The first five atom37 places (N, CA, C, CB, O) and aatype in JSON, in Angstrom:
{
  "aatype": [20, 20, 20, 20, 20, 20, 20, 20, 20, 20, 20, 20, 20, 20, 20, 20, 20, 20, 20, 20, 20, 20, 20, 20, 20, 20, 20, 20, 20, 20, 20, 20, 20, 20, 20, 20, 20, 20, 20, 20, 20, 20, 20, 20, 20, 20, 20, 20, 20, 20, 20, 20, 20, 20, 20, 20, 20, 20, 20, 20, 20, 20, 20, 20, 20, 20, 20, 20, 20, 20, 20, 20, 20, 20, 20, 20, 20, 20, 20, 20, 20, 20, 20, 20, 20, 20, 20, 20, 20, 20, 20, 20, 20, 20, 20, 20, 20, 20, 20, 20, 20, 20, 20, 20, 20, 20, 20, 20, 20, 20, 20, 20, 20, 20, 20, 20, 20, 20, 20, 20, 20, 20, 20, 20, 20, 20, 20, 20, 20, 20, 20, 20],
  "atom_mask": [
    [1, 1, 1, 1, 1],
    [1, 1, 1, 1, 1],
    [1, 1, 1, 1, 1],
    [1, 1, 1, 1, 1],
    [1, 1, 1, 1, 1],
    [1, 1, 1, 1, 1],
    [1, 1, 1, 1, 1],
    [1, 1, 1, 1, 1],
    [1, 1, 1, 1, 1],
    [1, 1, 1, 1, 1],
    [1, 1, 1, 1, 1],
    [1, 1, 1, 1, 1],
    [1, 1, 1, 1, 1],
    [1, 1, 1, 1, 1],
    [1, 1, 1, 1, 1],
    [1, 1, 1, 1, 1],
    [1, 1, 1, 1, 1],
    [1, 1, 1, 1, 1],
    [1, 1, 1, 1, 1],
    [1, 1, 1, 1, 1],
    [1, 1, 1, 1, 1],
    [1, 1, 1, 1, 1],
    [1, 1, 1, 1, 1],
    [1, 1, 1, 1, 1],
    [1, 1, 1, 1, 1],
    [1, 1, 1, 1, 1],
    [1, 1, 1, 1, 1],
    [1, 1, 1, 1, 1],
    [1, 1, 1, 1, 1],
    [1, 1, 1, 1, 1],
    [1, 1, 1, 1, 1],
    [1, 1, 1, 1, 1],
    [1, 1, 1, 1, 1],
    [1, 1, 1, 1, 1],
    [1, 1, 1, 1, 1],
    [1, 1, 1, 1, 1],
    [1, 1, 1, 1, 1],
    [1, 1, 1, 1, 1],
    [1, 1, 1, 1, 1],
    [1, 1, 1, 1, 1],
    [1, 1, 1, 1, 1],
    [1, 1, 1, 1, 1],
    [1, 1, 1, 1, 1],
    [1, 1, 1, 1, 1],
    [1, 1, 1, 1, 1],
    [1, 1, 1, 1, 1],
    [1, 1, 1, 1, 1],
    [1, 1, 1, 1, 1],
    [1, 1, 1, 1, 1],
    [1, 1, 1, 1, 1],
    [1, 1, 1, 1, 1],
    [1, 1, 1, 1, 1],
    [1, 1, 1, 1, 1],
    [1, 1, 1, 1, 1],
    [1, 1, 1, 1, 1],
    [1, 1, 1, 1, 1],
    [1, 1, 1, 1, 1],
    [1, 1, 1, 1, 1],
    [1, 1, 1, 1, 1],
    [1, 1, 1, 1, 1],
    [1, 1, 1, 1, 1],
    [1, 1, 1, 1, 1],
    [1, 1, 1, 1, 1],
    [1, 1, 1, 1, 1],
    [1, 1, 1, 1, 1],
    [1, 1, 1, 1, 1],
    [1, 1, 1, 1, 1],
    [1, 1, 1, 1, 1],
    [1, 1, 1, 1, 1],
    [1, 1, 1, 1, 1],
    [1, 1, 1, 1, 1],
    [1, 1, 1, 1, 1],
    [1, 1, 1, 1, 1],
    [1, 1, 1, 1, 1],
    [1, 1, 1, 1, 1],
    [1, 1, 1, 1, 1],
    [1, 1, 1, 1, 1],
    [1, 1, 1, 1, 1],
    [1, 1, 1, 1, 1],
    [1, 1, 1, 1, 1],
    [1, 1, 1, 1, 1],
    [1, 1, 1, 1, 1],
    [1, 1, 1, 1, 1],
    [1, 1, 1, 1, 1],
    [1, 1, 1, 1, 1],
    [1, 1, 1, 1, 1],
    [1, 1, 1, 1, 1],
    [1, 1, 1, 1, 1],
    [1, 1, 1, 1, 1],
    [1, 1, 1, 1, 1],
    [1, 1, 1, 1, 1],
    [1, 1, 1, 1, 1],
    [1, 1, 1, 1, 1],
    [1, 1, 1, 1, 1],
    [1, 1, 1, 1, 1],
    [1, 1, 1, 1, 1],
    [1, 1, 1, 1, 1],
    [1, 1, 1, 1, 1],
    [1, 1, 1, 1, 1],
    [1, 1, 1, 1, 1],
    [1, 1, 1, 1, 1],
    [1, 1, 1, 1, 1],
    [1, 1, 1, 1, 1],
    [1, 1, 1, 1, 1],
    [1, 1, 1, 1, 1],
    [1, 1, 1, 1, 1],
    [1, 1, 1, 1, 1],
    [1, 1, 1, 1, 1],
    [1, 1, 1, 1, 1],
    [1, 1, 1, 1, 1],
    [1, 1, 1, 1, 1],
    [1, 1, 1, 1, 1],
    [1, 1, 1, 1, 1],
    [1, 1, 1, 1, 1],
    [1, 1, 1, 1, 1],
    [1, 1, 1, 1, 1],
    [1, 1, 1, 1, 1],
    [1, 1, 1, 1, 1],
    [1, 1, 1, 1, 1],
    [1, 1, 1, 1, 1],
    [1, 1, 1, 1, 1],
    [1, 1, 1, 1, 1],
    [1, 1, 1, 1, 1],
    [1, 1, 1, 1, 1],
    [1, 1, 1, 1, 1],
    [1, 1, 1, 1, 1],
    [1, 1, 1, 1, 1],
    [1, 1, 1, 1, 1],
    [1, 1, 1, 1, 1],
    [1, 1, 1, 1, 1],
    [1, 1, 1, 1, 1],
    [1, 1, 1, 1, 1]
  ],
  "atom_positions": [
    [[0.85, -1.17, 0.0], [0.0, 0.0, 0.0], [0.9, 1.24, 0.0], [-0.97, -0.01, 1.23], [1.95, 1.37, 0.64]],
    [[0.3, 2.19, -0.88], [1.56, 3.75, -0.92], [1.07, 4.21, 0.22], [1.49, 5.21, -2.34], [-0.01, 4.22, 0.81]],
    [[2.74, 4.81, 0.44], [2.82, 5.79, 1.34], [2.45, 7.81, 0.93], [4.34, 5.42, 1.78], [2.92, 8.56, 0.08]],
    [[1.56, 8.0, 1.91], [0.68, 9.41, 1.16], [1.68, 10.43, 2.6], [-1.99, 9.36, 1.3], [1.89, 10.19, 3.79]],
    [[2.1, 11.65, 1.6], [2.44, 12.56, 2.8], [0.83, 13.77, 2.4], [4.57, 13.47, 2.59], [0.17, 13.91, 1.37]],
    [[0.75, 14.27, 3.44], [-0.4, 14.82, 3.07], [-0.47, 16.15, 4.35], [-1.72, 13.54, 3.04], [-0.64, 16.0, 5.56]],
    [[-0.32, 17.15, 3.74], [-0.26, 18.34, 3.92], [-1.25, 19.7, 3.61], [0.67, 18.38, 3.45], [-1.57, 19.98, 2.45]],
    [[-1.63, 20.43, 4.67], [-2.34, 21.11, 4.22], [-2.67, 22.13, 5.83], [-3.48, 20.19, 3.39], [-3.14, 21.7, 6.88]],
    [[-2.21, 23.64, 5.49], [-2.57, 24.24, 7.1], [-1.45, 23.83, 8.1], [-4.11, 23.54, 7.78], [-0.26, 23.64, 7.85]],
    [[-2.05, 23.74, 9.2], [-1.35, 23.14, 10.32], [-1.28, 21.5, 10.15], [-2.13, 23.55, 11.69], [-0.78, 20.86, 11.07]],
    [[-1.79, 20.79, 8.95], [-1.84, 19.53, 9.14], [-1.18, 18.91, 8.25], [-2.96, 19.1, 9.23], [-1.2, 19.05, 7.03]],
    [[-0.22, 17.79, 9.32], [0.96, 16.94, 8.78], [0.94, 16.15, 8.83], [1.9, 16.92, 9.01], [1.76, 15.88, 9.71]],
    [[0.26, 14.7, 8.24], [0.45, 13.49, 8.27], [1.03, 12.38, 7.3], [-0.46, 13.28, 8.53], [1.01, 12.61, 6.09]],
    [[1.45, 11.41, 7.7], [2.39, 10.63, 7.13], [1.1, 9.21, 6.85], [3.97, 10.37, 8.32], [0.58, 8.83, 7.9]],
    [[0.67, 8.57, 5.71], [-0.48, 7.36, 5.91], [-0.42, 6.62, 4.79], [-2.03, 7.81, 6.08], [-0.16, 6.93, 3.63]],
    [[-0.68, 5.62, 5.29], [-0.98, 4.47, 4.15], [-2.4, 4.3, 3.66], [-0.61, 3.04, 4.69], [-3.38, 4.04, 4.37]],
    [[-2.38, 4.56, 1.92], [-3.7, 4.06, 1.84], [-3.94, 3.87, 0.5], [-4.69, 4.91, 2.44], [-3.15, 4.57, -0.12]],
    [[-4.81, 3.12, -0.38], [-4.79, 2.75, -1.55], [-4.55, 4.19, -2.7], [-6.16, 1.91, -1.66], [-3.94, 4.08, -3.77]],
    [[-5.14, 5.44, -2.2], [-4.64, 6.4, -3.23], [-5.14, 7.6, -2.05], [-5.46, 6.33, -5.07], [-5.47, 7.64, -0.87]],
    [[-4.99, 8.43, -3.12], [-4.57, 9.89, -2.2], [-6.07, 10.15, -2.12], [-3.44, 11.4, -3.04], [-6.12, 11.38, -2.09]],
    [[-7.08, 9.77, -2.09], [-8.05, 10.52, -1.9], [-8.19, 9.82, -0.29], [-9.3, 10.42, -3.12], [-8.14, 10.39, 0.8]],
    [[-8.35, 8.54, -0.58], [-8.2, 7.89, 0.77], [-7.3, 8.02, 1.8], [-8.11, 6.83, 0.61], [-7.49, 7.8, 2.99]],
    [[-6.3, 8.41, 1.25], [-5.28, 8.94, 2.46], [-5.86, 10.44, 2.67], [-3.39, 8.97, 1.96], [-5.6, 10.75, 3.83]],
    [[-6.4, 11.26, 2.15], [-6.69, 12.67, 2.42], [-8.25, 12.34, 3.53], [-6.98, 13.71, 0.63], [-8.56, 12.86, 4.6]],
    [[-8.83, 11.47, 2.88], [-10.04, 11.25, 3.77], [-9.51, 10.64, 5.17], [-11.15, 10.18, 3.03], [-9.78, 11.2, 6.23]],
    [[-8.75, 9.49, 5.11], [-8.01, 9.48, 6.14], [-7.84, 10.55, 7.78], [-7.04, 9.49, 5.38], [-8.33, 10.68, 8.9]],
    [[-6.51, 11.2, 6.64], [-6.24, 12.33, 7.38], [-7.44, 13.2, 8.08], [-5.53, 13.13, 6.49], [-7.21, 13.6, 9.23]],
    [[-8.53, 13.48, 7.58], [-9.89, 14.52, 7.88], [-10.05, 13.28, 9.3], [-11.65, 14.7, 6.21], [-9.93, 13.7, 10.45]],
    [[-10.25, 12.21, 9.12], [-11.14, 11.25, 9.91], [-10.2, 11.45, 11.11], [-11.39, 9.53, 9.28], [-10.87, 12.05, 11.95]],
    [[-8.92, 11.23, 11.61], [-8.33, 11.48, 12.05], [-8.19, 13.11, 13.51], [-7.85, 11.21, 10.96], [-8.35, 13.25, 14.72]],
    [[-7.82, 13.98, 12.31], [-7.88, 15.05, 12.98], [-9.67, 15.44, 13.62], [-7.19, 16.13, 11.91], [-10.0, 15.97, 14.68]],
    [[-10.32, 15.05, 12.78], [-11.97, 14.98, 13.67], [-11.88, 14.32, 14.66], [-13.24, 14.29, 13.01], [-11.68, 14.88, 15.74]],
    [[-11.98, 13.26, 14.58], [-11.98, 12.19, 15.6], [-11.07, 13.0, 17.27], [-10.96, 10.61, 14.72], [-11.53, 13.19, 18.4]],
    [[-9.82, 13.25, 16.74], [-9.09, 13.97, 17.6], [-9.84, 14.93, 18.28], [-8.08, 14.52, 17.0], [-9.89, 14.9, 19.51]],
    [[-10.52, 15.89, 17.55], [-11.17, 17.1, 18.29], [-12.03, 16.98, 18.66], [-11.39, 18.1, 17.86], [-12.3, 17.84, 19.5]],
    [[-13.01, 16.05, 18.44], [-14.44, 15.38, 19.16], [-14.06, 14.97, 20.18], [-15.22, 14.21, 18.53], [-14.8, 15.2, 21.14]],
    [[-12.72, 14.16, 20.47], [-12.7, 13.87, 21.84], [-12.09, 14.71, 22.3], [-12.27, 12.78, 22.26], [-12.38, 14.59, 23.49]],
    [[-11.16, 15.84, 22.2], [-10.66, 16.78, 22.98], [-12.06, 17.55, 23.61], [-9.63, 17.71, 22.09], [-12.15, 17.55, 24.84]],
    [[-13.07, 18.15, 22.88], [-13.97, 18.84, 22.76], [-14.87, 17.76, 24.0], [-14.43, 19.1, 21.1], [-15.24, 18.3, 25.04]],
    [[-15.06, 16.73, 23.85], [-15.96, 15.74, 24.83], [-15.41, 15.96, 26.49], [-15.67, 13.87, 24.3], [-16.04, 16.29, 27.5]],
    [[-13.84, 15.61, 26.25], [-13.16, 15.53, 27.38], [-13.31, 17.06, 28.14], [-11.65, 15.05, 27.02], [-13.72, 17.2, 29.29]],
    [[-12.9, 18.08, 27.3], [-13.13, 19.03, 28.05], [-14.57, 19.27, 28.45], [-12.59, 20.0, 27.49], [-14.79, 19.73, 29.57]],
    [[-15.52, 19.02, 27.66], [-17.13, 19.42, 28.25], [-17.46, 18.48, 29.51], [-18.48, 19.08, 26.96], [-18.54, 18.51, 30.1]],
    [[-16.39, 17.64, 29.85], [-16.62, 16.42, 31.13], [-16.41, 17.36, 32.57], [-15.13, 14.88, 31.06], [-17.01, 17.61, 33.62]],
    [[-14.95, 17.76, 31.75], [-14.27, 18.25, 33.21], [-15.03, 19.57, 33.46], [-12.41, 18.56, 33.16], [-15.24, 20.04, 34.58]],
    [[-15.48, 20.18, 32.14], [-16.4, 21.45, 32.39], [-17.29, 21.49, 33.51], [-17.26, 21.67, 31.29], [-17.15, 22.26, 34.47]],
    [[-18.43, 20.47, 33.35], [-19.33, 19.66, 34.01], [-18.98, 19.64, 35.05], [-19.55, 18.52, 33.64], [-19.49, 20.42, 35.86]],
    [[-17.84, 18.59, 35.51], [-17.3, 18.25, 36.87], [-17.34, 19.94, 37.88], [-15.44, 17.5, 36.58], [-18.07, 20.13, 38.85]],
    [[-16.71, 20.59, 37.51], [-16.3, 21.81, 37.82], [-17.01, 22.43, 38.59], [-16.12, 22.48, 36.92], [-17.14, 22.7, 39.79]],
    [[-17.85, 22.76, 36.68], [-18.58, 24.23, 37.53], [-20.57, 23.59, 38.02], [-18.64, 26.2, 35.77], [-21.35, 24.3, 38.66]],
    [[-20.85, 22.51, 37.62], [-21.98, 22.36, 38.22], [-22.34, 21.01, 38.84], [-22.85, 22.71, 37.37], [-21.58, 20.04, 38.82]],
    [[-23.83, 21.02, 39.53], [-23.76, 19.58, 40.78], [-23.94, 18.3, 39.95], [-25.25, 19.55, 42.14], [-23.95, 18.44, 38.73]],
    [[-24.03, 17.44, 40.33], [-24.09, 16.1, 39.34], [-25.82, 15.91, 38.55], [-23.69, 14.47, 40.57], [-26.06, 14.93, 37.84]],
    [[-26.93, 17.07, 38.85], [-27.52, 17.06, 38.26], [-27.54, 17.0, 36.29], [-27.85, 17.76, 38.97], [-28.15, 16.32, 35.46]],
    [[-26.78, 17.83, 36.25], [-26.27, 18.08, 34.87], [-25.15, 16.79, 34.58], [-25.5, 19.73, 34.8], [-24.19, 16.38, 35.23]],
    [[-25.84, 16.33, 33.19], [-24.79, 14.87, 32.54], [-24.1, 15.42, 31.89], [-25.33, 13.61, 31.6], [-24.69, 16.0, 30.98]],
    [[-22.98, 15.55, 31.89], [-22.25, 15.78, 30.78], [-22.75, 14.63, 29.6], [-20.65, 15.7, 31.21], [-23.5, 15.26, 28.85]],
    [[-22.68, 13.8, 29.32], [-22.99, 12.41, 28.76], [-24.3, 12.57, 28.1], [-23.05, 11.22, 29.89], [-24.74, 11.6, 27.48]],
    [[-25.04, 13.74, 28.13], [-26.14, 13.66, 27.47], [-25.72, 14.11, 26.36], [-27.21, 14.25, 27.97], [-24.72, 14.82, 26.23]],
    [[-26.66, 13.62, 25.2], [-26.37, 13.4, 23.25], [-27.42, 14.53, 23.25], [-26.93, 11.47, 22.09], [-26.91, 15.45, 22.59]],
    [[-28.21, 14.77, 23.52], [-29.14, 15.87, 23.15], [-28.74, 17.08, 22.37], [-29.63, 16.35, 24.29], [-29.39, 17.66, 21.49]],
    [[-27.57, 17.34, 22.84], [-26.67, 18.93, 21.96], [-25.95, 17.92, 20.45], [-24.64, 19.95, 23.48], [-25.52, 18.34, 19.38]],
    [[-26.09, 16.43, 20.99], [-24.88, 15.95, 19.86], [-26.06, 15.82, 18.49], [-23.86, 14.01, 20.38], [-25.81, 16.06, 17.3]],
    [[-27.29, 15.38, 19.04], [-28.2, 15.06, 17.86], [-28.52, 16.09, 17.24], [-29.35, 14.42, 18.12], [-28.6, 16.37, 16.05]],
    [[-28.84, 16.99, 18.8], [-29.23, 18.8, 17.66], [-28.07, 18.94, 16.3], [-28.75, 20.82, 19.01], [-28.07, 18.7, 15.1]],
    [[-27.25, 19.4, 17.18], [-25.73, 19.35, 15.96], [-25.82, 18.54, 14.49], [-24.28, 18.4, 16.78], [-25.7, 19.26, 13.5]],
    [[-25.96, 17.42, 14.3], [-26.35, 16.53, 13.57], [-27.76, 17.09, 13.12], [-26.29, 15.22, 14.25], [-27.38, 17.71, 12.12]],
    [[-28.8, 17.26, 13.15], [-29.87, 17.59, 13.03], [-29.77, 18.5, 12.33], [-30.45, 17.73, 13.93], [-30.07, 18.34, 11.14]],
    [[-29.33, 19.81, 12.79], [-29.15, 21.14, 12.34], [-28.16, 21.33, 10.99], [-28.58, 21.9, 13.56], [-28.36, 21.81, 9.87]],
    [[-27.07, 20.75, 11.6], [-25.92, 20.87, 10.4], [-25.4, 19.56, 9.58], [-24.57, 21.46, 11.09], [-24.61, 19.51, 8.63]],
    [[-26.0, 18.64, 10.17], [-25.63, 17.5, 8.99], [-24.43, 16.89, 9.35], [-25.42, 18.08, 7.46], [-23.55, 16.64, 8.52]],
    [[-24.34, 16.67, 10.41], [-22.85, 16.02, 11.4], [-23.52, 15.01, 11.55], [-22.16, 16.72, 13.0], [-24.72, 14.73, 11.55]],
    [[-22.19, 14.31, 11.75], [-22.34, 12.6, 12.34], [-22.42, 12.93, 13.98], [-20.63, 11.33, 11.89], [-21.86, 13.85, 14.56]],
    [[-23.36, 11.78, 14.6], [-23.59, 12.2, 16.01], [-22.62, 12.03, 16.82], [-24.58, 11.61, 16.59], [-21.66, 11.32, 16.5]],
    [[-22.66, 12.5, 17.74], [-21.1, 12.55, 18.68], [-20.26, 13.1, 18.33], [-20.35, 11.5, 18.93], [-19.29, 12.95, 19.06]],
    [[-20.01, 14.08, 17.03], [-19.23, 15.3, 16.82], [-19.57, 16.54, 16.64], [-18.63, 15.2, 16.0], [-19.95, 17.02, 15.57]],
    [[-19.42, 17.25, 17.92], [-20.12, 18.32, 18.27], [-18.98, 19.38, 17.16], [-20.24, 18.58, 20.21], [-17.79, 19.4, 16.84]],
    [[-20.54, 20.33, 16.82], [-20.21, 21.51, 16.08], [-19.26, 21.93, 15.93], [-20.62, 22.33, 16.31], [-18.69, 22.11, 14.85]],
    [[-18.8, 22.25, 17.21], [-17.2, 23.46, 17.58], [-16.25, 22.57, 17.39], [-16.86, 24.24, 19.39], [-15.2, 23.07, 16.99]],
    [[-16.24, 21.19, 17.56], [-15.17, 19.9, 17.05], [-14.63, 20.55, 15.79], [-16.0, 18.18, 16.62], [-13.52, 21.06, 15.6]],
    [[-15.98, 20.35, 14.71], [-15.7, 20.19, 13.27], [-15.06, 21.48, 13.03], [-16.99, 19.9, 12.32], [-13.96, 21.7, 12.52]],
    [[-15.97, 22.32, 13.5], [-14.98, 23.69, 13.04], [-13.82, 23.6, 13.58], [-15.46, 25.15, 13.46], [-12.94, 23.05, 12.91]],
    [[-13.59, 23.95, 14.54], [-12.24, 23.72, 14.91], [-11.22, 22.85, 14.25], [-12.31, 23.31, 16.03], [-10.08, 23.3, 14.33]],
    [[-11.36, 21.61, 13.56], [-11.01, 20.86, 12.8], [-10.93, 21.42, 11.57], [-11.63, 19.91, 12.88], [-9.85, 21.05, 11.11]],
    [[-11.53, 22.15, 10.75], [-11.59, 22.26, 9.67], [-10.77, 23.67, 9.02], [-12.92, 22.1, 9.52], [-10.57, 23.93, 7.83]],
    [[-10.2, 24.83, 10.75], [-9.59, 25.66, 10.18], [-8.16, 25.55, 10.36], [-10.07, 26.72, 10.5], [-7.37, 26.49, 10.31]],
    [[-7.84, 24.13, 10.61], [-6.75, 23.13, 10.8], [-6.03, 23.12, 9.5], [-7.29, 21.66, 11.19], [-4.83, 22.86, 9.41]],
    [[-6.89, 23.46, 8.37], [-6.68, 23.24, 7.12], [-6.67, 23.91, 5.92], [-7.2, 22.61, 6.98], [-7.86, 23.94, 5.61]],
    [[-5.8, 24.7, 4.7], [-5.83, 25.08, 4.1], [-7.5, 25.14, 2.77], [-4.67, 24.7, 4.11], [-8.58, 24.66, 3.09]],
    [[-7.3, 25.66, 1.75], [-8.47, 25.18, 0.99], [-8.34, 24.31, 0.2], [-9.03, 25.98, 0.34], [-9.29, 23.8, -0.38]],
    [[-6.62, 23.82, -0.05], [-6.42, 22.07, -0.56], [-5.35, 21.71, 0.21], [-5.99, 21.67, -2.32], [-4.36, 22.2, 0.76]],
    [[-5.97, 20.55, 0.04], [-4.95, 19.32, 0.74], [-3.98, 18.99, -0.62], [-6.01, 17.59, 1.36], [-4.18, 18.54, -1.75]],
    [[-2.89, 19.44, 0.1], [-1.37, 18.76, -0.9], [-1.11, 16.86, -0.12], [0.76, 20.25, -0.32], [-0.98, 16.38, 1.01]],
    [[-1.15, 16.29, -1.7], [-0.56, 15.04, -1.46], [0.74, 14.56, -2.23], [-1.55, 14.15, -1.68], [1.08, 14.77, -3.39]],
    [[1.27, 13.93, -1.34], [2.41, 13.33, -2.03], [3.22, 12.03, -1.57], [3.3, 14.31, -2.09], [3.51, 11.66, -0.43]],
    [[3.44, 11.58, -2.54], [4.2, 9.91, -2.46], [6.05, 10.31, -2.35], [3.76, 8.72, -4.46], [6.75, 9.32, -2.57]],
    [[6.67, 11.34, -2.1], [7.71, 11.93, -2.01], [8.17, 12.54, -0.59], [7.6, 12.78, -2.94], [9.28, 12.33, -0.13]],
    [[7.22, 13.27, 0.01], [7.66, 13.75, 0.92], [6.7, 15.18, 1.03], [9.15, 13.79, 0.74], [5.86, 15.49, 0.19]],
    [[7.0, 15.92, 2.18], [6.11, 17.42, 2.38], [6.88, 18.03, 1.61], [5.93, 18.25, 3.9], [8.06, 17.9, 1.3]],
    [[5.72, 19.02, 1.23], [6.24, 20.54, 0.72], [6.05, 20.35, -0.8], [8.04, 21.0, 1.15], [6.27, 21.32, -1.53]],
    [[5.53, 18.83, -1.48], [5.37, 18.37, -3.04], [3.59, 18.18, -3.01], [6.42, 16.6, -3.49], [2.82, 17.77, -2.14]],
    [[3.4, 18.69, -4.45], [2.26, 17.33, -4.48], [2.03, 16.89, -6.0], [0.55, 17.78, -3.79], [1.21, 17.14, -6.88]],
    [[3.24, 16.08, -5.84], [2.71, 15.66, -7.64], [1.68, 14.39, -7.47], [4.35, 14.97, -8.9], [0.85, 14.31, -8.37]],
    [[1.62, 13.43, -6.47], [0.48, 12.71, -6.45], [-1.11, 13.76, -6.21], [0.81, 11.59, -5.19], [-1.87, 13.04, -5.57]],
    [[-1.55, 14.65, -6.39], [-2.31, 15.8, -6.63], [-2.74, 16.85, -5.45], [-3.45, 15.3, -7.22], [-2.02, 16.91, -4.46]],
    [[-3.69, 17.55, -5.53], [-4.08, 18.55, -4.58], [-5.7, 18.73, -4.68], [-3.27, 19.95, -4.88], [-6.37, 19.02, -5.66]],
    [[-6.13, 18.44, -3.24], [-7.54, 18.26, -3.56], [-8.15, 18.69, -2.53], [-7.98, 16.96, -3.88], [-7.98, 18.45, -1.33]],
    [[-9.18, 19.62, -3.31], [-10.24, 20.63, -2.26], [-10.89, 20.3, -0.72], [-11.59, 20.84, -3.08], [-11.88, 19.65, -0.37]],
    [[-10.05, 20.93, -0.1], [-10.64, 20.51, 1.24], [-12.27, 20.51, 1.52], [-10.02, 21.45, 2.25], [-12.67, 19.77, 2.42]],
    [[-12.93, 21.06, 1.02], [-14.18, 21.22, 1.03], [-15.23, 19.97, 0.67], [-14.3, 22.26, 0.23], [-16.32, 19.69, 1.17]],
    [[-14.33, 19.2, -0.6], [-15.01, 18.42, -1.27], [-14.79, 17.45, -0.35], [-14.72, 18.22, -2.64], [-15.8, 16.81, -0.07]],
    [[-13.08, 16.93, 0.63], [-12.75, 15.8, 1.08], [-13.97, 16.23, 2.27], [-11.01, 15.47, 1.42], [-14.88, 15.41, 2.31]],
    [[-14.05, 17.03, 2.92], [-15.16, 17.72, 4.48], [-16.19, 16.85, 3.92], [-15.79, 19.87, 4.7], [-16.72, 16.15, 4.78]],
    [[-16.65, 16.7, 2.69], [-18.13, 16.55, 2.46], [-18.22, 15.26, 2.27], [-18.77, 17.32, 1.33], [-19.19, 14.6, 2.64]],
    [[-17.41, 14.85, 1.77], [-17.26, 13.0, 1.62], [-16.81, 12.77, 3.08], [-15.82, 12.23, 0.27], [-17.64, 11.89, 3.29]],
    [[-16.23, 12.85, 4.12], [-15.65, 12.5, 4.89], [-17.36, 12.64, 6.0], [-14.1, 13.37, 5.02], [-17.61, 11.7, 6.76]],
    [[-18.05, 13.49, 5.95], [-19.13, 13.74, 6.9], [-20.21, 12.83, 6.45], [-19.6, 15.24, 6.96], [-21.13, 12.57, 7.23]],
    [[-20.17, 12.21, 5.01], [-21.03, 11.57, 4.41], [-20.9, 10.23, 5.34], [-20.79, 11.51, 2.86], [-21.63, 9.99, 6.3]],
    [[-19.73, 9.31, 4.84], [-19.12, 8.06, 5.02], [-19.56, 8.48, 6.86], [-17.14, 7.83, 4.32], [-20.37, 7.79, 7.49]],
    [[-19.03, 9.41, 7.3], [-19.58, 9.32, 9.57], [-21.12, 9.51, 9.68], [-18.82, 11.16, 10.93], [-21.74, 9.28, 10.72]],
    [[-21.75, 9.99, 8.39], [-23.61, 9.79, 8.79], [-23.6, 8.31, 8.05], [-25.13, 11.28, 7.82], [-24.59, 7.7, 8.43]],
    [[-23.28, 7.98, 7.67], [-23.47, 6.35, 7.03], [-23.37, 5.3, 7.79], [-22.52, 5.95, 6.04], [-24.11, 4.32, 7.97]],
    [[-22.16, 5.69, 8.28], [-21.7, 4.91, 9.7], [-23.11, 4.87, 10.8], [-20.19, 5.94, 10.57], [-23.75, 3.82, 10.92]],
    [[-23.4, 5.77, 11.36], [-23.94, 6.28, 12.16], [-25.44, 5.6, 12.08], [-23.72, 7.67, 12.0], [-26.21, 5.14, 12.92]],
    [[-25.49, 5.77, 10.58], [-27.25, 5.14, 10.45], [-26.79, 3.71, 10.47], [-28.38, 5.57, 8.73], [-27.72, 3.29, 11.16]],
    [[-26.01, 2.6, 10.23], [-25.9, 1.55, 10.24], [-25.6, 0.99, 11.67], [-25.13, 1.36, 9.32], [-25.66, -0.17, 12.06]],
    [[-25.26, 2.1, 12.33], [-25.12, 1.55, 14.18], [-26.59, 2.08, 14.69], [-23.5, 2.58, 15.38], [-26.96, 1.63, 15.78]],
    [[-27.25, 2.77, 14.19], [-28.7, 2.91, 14.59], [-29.58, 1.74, 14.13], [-29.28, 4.22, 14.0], [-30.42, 1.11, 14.77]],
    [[-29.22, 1.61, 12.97], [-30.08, 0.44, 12.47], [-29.58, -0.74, 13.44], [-29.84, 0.06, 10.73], [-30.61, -1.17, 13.97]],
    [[-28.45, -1.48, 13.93], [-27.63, -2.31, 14.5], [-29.12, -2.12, 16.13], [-25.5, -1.62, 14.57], [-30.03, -2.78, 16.64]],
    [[-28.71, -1.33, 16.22], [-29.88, -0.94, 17.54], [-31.04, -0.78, 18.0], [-29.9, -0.23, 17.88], [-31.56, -0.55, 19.09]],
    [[-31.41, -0.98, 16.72], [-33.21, -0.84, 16.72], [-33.53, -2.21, 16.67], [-34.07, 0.03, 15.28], [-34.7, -2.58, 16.65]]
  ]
}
């Protein structure tokens, strides 16, 4: 499997994957994933903090709105994605060479955001369906 360097913004990753779109989707899945749980973890300790154990942190209610409203996969709250997404230039440079190239191509961050949110509501309905 090629090795993808994939660059773009503040974001530097090194991945294996059948071609660069998949390594660019990759990369998105990644740095999300990352900020959903930074973003979770901190709304825990938030919780802990400043109010009594009445309030769950653990409640999905803000996660479904989110999803609902903007078309997110559940359990990645709003301020995640953004936050994630200004991580990133308006293309992702790829390359089978190294950073700072992209002759394996360069591709619109916008378009990878939209495939990448597709494939986490897909997911999402197939673990709902799993549950019903």
């Amino acid at each position: 499997m090629p090795k993808y360097y994939i660059e773009s913004g503040n974001v530097h990753y090194i991945v294996c994957a059948t071609d660069c779109e998949g390594a660019a989707l990759w990369v998105m899945h990644r740095l999300m994933d990352s900020m959903a749980h930074t973003y979770q973890q901190a709304k825990a300790e938030w919780y802990d903090e400043d109010f009594d154990s009445e309030m769950d942190p653990n409640n999905s209610d803000l996660f479904e709105q989110d999803e609902q409203l903007f078309g997110l996969p559940q359990g990645i709250p709003y301020d995640a994605v953004m936050e994630g997404l200004v991580q990133f230039d308006p293309q992702i440079q790829v390359s089978e060479i190294g950073f700072g190239r992209n002759e394996a191509g360069s591709l619109d961050t916008e378009t990878i955001f939209h495939k990448w949110r597709q494939l986490m509501l897909a997911v999402d309905r197939l673990q709902r369906d799993e549950q019903a």
